[in-house]
Amino acid sequence: MAEIFTFPIGRSSQTAGASRAASIEDDRRMTVPSNVLRSVESVRAMRQRAGVIYREIPVPLTLSDYGIGVQIDVNNGSTVHSGGWIMVLYSEQPRTEWRSRWRCVAYGSVRISGSEHNGLTPPMMWDWLERTITGINEETLGGTVSLNRNTSFGSLSDPAGDPPRFDCELRVSWTPLEEKEGWVDAGTQVDVWARFLESLTTNDELEEPISDRE
């Protein structure tokens, strides 16, 4: 049975309604590995970014033995909107495909207008992701990027004749670097994904051709 830890209070699903201090003590009394508890507390202690909204989400029990799920929405006043989620997963038995007991799974989406599109392509987005993400085993990073053009018709069309909008979606997973005691700085992993989603709303570098950014 996986334990789902809420964010940012840190209560497990078995201690809903308890105070923050009491929930931490309850977590310690549960049969949760110490490296998982330490990883959870790194999320509790992480700095939250201004203009970013964080919310705990459940982790499917089939994915891992323990998990931390955080939804992230960027609301910094930009006309470009981005959001997504990240799950930090832990398996009591090492997974060959993860090369670890730990794995991060993340989803991100950015919506931009046609006038802001400027030749955005999946390779350009992936290149930007690789430049932004840190604290990982780089050989384990993999995922997909989808770019969809959305044009409204009929009653949903804009009478002002605005250009079509584009949705760029990323589905990514990677293995985070472990500390010596076998825990991971899950708070940093959450922040890395928040930073990436935040960067998509100010995509000055994404507007440049990849060859010009070296």
PDB file of C-alpha atoms in Angstrom:
ATOM      1  CA  MET A   1       0.000   0.000   0.000  1.00  0.00           C
ATOM      2  CA  ALA A   2       1.430   3.364  -1.000  1.00  0.00           C
ATOM      3  CA  GLU A   3       1.245   6.321   1.346  1.00  0.00           C
ATOM      4  CA  ILE A   4       0.299   9.579  -0.349  1.00  0.00           C
ATOM      5  CA  PHE A   5       1.756  12.661   1.305  1.00  0.00           C
ATOM      6  CA  THR A   6      -0.018  15.982   0.967  1.00  0.00           C
ATOM      7  CA  PHE A   7       1.724  19.187  -0.027  1.00  0.00           C
ATOM      8  CA  PRO A   8       2.749  21.470   1.556  1.00  0.00           C
ATOM      9  CA  ILE A   9       1.364  20.386   4.963  1.00  0.00           C
ATOM     10  CA  GLY A  10       2.895  16.932   4.679  1.00  0.00           C
ATOM     11  CA  ARG A  11       0.075  14.845   6.154  1.00  0.00           C
ATOM     12  CA  SER A  12      -0.207  11.302   4.990  1.00  0.00           C
ATOM     13  CA  SER A  13      -3.556  10.012   3.808  1.00  0.00           C
ATOM     14  CA  GLN A  14      -4.003   8.371   7.206  1.00  0.00           C
ATOM     15  CA  THR A  15      -3.662  11.608   9.182  1.00  0.00           C
ATOM     16  CA  ALA A  16      -6.036  13.955   7.373  1.00  0.00           C
ATOM     17  CA  GLY A  17      -7.400  16.565   9.749  1.00  0.00           C
ATOM     18  CA  ALA A  18      -4.428  16.467  12.108  1.00  0.00           C
ATOM     19  CA  SER A  19      -2.292  19.500  12.843  1.00  0.00           C
ATOM     20  CA  ARG A  20       0.988  19.865  10.964  1.00  0.00           C
ATOM     21  CA  ALA A  21       3.132  19.057  14.020  1.00  0.00           C
ATOM     22  CA  ALA A  22       1.003  16.054  14.913  1.00  0.00           C
ATOM     23  CA  SER A  23       1.014  14.771  11.344  1.00  0.00           C
ATOM     24  CA  ILE A  24       4.815  14.815  11.198  1.00  0.00           C
ATOM     25  CA  GLU A  25       4.973  12.743  14.366  1.00  0.00           C
ATOM     26  CA  ASP A  26       2.356  10.372  12.962  1.00  0.00           C
ATOM     27  CA  ASP A  27       4.435   9.987   9.815  1.00  0.00           C
ATOM     28  CA  ARG A  28       7.468   9.066  11.904  1.00  0.00           C
ATOM     29  CA  ARG A  29       5.518   6.382  13.786  1.00  0.00           C
ATOM     30  CA  MET A  30       4.305   4.809  10.555  1.00  0.00           C
ATOM     31  CA  THR A  31       6.336   2.056   8.935  1.00  0.00           C
ATOM     32  CA  VAL A  32       7.661   4.418   6.286  1.00  0.00           C
ATOM     33  CA  PRO A  33      11.344   4.087   5.312  1.00  0.00           C
ATOM     34  CA  SER A  34      13.446   6.860   6.813  1.00  0.00           C
ATOM     35  CA  ASN A  35      14.801   7.846   3.396  1.00  0.00           C
ATOM     36  CA  VAL A  36      11.231   8.373   2.167  1.00  0.00           C
ATOM     37  CA  LEU A  37      10.360  10.493   5.208  1.00  0.00           C
ATOM     38  CA  ARG A  38      13.469  12.599   4.663  1.00  0.00           C
ATOM     39  CA  SER A  39      12.504  13.099   1.025  1.00  0.00           C
ATOM     40  CA  VAL A  40       8.983  14.130   2.058  1.00  0.00           C
ATOM     41  CA  GLU A  41      10.369  16.657   4.506  1.00  0.00           C
ATOM     42  CA  SER A  42      12.510  18.169   1.746  1.00  0.00           C
ATOM     43  CA  VAL A  43       9.256  19.008  -0.045  1.00  0.00           C
ATOM     44  CA  ARG A  44       7.790  20.482   3.122  1.00  0.00           C
ATOM     45  CA  ALA A  45      10.831  22.719   3.487  1.00  0.00           C
ATOM     46  CA  MET A  46      11.215  23.816  -0.133  1.00  0.00           C
ATOM     47  CA  ARG A  47      10.933  27.470  -1.113  1.00  0.00           C
ATOM     48  CA  GLN A  48       7.761  28.217  -3.039  1.00  0.00           C
ATOM     49  CA  ARG A  49       8.062  30.452  -6.089  1.00  0.00           C
ATOM     50  CA  ALA A  50       6.077  33.660  -6.300  1.00  0.00           C
ATOM     51  CA  GLY A  51       3.323  33.387  -8.874  1.00  0.00           C
ATOM     52  CA  VAL A  52       3.335  29.584  -8.743  1.00  0.00           C
ATOM     53  CA  ILE A  53       0.450  27.673  -7.158  1.00  0.00           C
ATOM     54  CA  TYR A  54       1.215  24.265  -5.610  1.00  0.00           C
ATOM     55  CA  ARG A  55      -1.343  21.619  -4.743  1.00  0.00           C
ATOM     56  CA  GLU A  56      -1.020  18.021  -3.558  1.00  0.00           C
ATOM     57  CA  ILE A  57      -2.355  15.358  -5.915  1.00  0.00           C
ATOM     58  CA  PRO A  58      -2.706  11.595  -5.309  1.00  0.00           C
ATOM     59  CA  VAL A  59      -0.181   9.173  -6.750  1.00  0.00           C
ATOM     60  CA  PRO A  60      -1.710   6.017  -8.287  1.00  0.00           C
ATOM     61  CA  LEU A  61      -0.946   3.068  -6.041  1.00  0.00           C
ATOM     62  CA  THR A  62       0.113   0.952  -9.023  1.00  0.00           C
ATOM     63  CA  LEU A  63       3.085   3.186  -9.806  1.00  0.00           C
ATOM     64  CA  SER A  64       5.171   2.716  -6.671  1.00  0.00           C
ATOM     65  CA  ASP A  65       5.220   1.819  -2.992  1.00  0.00           C
ATOM     66  CA  TYR A  66       5.380   5.477  -1.901  1.00  0.00           C
ATOM     67  CA  GLY A  67       4.849   8.686  -3.774  1.00  0.00           C
ATOM     68  CA  ILE A  68       4.734  12.464  -3.541  1.00  0.00           C
ATOM     69  CA  GLY A  69       2.492  14.224  -6.054  1.00  0.00           C
ATOM     70  CA  VAL A  70       2.379  17.980  -6.671  1.00  0.00           C
ATOM     71  CA  GLN A  71       0.329  19.931  -9.190  1.00  0.00           C
ATOM     72  CA  ILE A  72       1.923  23.175 -10.363  1.00  0.00           C
ATOM     73  CA  ASP A  73       0.176  26.139 -11.985  1.00  0.00           C
ATOM     74  CA  VAL A  74       2.025  29.244 -13.097  1.00  0.00           C
ATOM     75  CA  ASN A  75       0.096  32.486 -12.615  1.00  0.00           C
ATOM     76  CA  ASN A  76       2.652  35.263 -12.987  1.00  0.00           C
ATOM     77  CA  GLY A  77       0.621  37.664 -15.101  1.00  0.00           C
ATOM     78  CA  SER A  78       1.998  36.483 -18.433  1.00  0.00           C
ATOM     79  CA  THR A  79      -0.290  36.061 -21.449  1.00  0.00           C
ATOM     80  CA  VAL A  80       1.332  32.634 -21.897  1.00  0.00           C
ATOM     81  CA  HIS A  81      -0.065  30.026 -19.508  1.00  0.00           C
ATOM     82  CA  SER A  82       1.713  26.892 -18.307  1.00  0.00           C
ATOM     83  CA  GLY A  83       1.081  24.196 -15.754  1.00  0.00           C
ATOM     84  CA  GLY A  84       1.501  20.534 -15.006  1.00  0.00           C
ATOM     85  CA  TRP A  85       2.424  18.114 -12.264  1.00  0.00           C
ATOM     86  CA  ILE A  86       5.290  16.032 -10.922  1.00  0.00           C
ATOM     87  CA  MET A  87       5.344  12.772  -8.982  1.00  0.00           C
ATOM     88  CA  VAL A  88       8.379  11.577  -7.049  1.00  0.00           C
ATOM     89  CA  LEU A  89       8.073   7.797  -6.778  1.00  0.00           C
ATOM     90  CA  TYR A  90       9.800   5.284  -4.510  1.00  0.00           C
ATOM     91  CA  SER A  91       9.933   1.517  -4.905  1.00  0.00           C
ATOM     92  CA  GLU A  92      11.090  -0.663  -2.022  1.00  0.00           C
ATOM     93  CA  GLN A  93      12.794  -2.893  -4.572  1.00  0.00           C
ATOM     94  CA  PRO A  94      15.176  -1.282  -7.081  1.00  0.00           C
ATOM     95  CA  ARG A  95      13.699  -1.055 -10.585  1.00  0.00           C
ATOM     96  CA  THR A  96      15.923  -2.070 -13.475  1.00  0.00           C
ATOM     97  CA  GLU A  97      14.306   0.430 -15.803  1.00  0.00           C
ATOM     98  CA  TRP A  98      14.790   3.214 -13.251  1.00  0.00           C
ATOM     99  CA  ARG A  99      18.353   2.166 -12.307  1.00  0.00           C
ATOM    100  CA  SER A 100      17.256   3.137  -8.796  1.00  0.00           C
ATOM    101  CA  ARG A 101      14.488   2.916  -6.223  1.00  0.00           C
ATOM    102  CA  TRP A 102      13.527   6.482  -7.167  1.00  0.00           C
ATOM    103  CA  ARG A 103      11.862   7.917 -10.245  1.00  0.00           C
ATOM    104  CA  CYS A 104      10.303  11.247 -11.195  1.00  0.00           C
ATOM    105  CA  VAL A 105       7.396  11.387 -13.610  1.00  0.00           C
ATOM    106  CA  ALA A 106       6.196  14.774 -14.828  1.00  0.00           C
ATOM    107  CA  TYR A 107       3.738  16.411 -17.186  1.00  0.00           C
ATOM    108  CA  GLY A 108       3.758  19.960 -18.474  1.00  0.00           C
ATOM    109  CA  SER A 109       1.674  22.028 -20.843  1.00  0.00           C
ATOM    110  CA  VAL A 110       2.062  25.532 -22.249  1.00  0.00           C
ATOM    111  CA  ARG A 111      -0.556  27.353 -24.314  1.00  0.00           C
ATOM    112  CA  ILE A 112       0.543  30.117 -26.658  1.00  0.00           C
ATOM    113  CA  SER A 113      -1.100  32.101 -29.422  1.00  0.00           C
ATOM    114  CA  GLY A 114      -0.125  31.825 -33.059  1.00  0.00           C
ATOM    115  CA  SER A 115       1.479  35.262 -32.912  1.00  0.00           C
ATOM    116  CA  GLU A 116       3.789  34.016 -30.125  1.00  0.00           C
ATOM    117  CA  HIS A 117       4.512  30.696 -31.787  1.00  0.00           C
ATOM    118  CA  ASN A 118       7.595  31.819 -33.736  1.00  0.00           C
ATOM    119  CA  GLY A 119       8.496  28.392 -35.094  1.00  0.00           C
ATOM    120  CA  LEU A 120       8.368  26.528 -31.773  1.00  0.00           C
ATOM    121  CA  THR A 121       9.125  22.855 -32.413  1.00  0.00           C
ATOM    122  CA  PRO A 122       9.305  19.737 -30.216  1.00  0.00           C
ATOM    123  CA  PRO A 123      13.120  19.466 -30.647  1.00  0.00           C
ATOM    124  CA  MET A 124      13.481  23.082 -29.513  1.00  0.00           C
ATOM    125  CA  MET A 125      11.317  22.425 -26.443  1.00  0.00           C
ATOM    126  CA  TRP A 126      13.261  19.278 -25.550  1.00  0.00           C
ATOM    127  CA  ASP A 127      16.540  21.139 -25.947  1.00  0.00           C
ATOM    128  CA  TRP A 128      15.268  23.763 -23.504  1.00  0.00           C
ATOM    129  CA  LEU A 129      14.170  21.070 -21.044  1.00  0.00           C
ATOM    130  CA  GLU A 130      17.606  19.452 -21.086  1.00  0.00           C
ATOM    131  CA  ARG A 131      19.193  22.829 -20.358  1.00  0.00           C
ATOM    132  CA  THR A 132      16.835  23.579 -17.474  1.00  0.00           C
ATOM    133  CA  ILE A 133      16.566  20.308 -15.545  1.00  0.00           C
ATOM    134  CA  THR A 134      19.222  19.538 -12.914  1.00  0.00           C
ATOM    135  CA  GLY A 135      19.967  17.057 -10.152  1.00  0.00           C
ATOM    136  CA  ILE A 136      19.274  13.992 -12.287  1.00  0.00           C
ATOM    137  CA  ASN A 137      20.987  11.008 -13.846  1.00  0.00           C
ATOM    138  CA  GLU A 138      21.100  12.468 -17.350  1.00  0.00           C
ATOM    139  CA  GLU A 139      21.206   9.075 -19.044  1.00  0.00           C
ATOM    140  CA  THR A 140      17.772   8.252 -17.635  1.00  0.00           C
ATOM    141  CA  LEU A 141      15.946  11.327 -18.951  1.00  0.00           C
ATOM    142  CA  GLY A 142      13.314  10.484 -21.561  1.00  0.00           C
ATOM    143  CA  GLY A 143       9.944  11.626 -22.749  1.00  0.00           C
ATOM    144  CA  THR A 144       7.735  12.954 -25.507  1.00  0.00           C
ATOM    145  CA  VAL A 145       6.810  16.413 -26.751  1.00  0.00           C
ATOM    146  CA  SER A 146       3.552  17.063 -28.627  1.00  0.00           C
ATOM    147  CA  LEU A 147       2.690  20.313 -30.404  1.00  0.00           C
ATOM    148  CA  ASN A 148      -0.986  20.774 -31.272  1.00  0.00           C
ATOM    149  CA  ARG A 149      -2.572  23.600 -33.262  1.00  0.00           C
ATOM    150  CA  ASN A 150      -6.058  24.513 -32.044  1.00  0.00           C
ATOM    151  CA  THR A 151      -8.442  26.516 -34.219  1.00  0.00           C
ATOM    152  CA  SER A 152     -11.914  27.426 -32.900  1.00  0.00           C
ATOM    153  CA  PHE A 153     -15.014  27.371 -35.102  1.00  0.00           C
ATOM    154  CA  GLY A 154     -18.666  28.327 -34.853  1.00  0.00           C
ATOM    155  CA  SER A 155     -19.817  29.713 -31.529  1.00  0.00           C
ATOM    156  CA  LEU A 156     -16.337  29.151 -30.027  1.00  0.00           C
ATOM    157  CA  SER A 157     -14.535  31.197 -32.644  1.00  0.00           C
ATOM    158  CA  ASP A 158     -13.179  34.613 -31.696  1.00  0.00           C
ATOM    159  CA  PRO A 159     -14.897  37.464 -33.563  1.00  0.00           C
ATOM    160  CA  ALA A 160     -11.706  39.512 -33.241  1.00  0.00           C
ATOM    161  CA  GLY A 161     -10.009  37.066 -35.581  1.00  0.00           C
ATOM    162  CA  ASP A 162      -7.184  36.175 -33.237  1.00  0.00           C
ATOM    163  CA  PRO A 163      -4.689  33.631 -34.630  1.00  0.00           C
ATOM    164  CA  PRO A 164      -4.946  29.935 -33.698  1.00  0.00           C
ATOM    165  CA  ARG A 165      -3.547  28.818 -30.355  1.00  0.00           C
ATOM    166  CA  PHE A 166      -0.937  26.140 -29.845  1.00  0.00           C
ATOM    167  CA  ASP A 167      -0.668  23.647 -26.988  1.00  0.00           C
ATOM    168  CA  CYS A 168       2.731  22.114 -26.327  1.00  0.00           C
ATOM    169  CA  GLU A 169       2.616  19.092 -23.993  1.00  0.00           C
ATOM    170  CA  LEU A 170       5.536  17.262 -22.409  1.00  0.00           C
ATOM    171  CA  ARG A 171       5.510  13.865 -20.717  1.00  0.00           C
ATOM    172  CA  VAL A 172       8.855  13.262 -19.074  1.00  0.00           C
ATOM    173  CA  SER A 173      10.489  10.889 -16.605  1.00  0.00           C
ATOM    174  CA  TRP A 174      13.949  10.699 -15.071  1.00  0.00           C
ATOM    175  CA  THR A 175      15.892   9.201 -12.182  1.00  0.00           C
ATOM    176  CA  PRO A 176      16.954  11.816  -9.597  1.00  0.00           C
ATOM    177  CA  LEU A 177      20.362  11.739  -7.981  1.00  0.00           C
ATOM    178  CA  GLU A 178      20.410  10.067  -4.567  1.00  0.00           C
ATOM    179  CA  GLU A 179      22.132  11.252  -1.424  1.00  0.00           C
ATOM    180  CA  LYS A 180      24.488   8.850   0.372  1.00  0.00           C
ATOM    181  CA  GLU A 181      21.754   7.750   2.783  1.00  0.00           C
ATOM    182  CA  GLY A 182      19.499   6.717  -0.106  1.00  0.00           C
ATOM    183  CA  TRP A 183      17.082   9.641  -0.014  1.00  0.00           C
ATOM    184  CA  VAL A 184      16.504  12.236  -2.715  1.00  0.00           C
ATOM    185  CA  ASP A 185      15.955  15.953  -2.417  1.00  0.00           C
ATOM    186  CA  ALA A 186      12.377  15.731  -3.645  1.00  0.00           C
ATOM    187  CA  GLY A 187      11.835  19.405  -2.859  1.00  0.00           C
ATOM    188  CA  THR A 188      14.524  20.331  -5.356  1.00  0.00           C
ATOM    189  CA  GLN A 189      12.985  18.035  -7.963  1.00  0.00           C
ATOM    190  CA  VAL A 190       9.597  19.712  -7.504  1.00  0.00           C
ATOM    191  CA  ASP A 191      11.274  23.109  -7.774  1.00  0.00           C
ATOM    192  CA  VAL A 192      13.177  22.083 -10.905  1.00  0.00           C
ATOM    193  CA  TRP A 193       9.891  21.242 -12.625  1.00  0.00           C
ATOM    194  CA  ALA A 194       8.240  24.420 -11.343  1.00  0.00           C
ATOM    195  CA  ARG A 195      11.177  26.437 -12.652  1.00  0.00           C
ATOM    196  CA  PHE A 196      10.891  24.792 -16.054  1.00  0.00           C
ATOM    197  CA  LEU A 197       7.135  25.436 -16.277  1.00  0.00           C
ATOM    198  CA  GLU A 198       7.706  29.006 -15.137  1.00  0.00           C
ATOM    199  CA  SER A 199      10.351  29.526 -17.826  1.00  0.00           C
ATOM    200  CA  LEU A 200       7.844  28.573 -20.528  1.00  0.00           C
ATOM    201  CA  THR A 201       5.848  31.738 -19.790  1.00  0.00           C
ATOM    202  CA  THR A 202       8.861  33.928 -20.571  1.00  0.00           C
ATOM    203  CA  ASN A 203      10.136  31.998 -23.554  1.00  0.00           C
ATOM    204  CA  ASP A 204      12.618  34.491 -24.985  1.00  0.00           C
ATOM    205  CA  GLU A 205      15.197  31.788 -25.628  1.00  0.00           C
ATOM    206  CA  LEU A 206      12.599  29.462 -27.098  1.00  0.00           C
ATOM    207  CA  GLU A 207      11.984  32.079 -29.786  1.00  0.00           C
ATOM    208  CA  GLU A 208      15.568  31.795 -31.011  1.00  0.00           C
ATOM    209  CA  PRO A 209      16.751  29.035 -33.385  1.00  0.00           C
ATOM    210  CA  ILE A 210      18.609  26.311 -31.509  1.00  0.00           C
ATOM    211  CA  SER A 211      21.788  26.904 -33.524  1.00  0.00           C
ATOM    212  CA  ASP A 212      21.890  30.520 -32.271  1.00  0.00           C
ATOM    213  CA  ARG A 213      21.777  29.609 -28.583  1.00  0.00           C
ATOM    214  CA  GLU A 214      25.203  28.045 -28.276  1.00  0.00           C
TER     215      GLU A 214
END
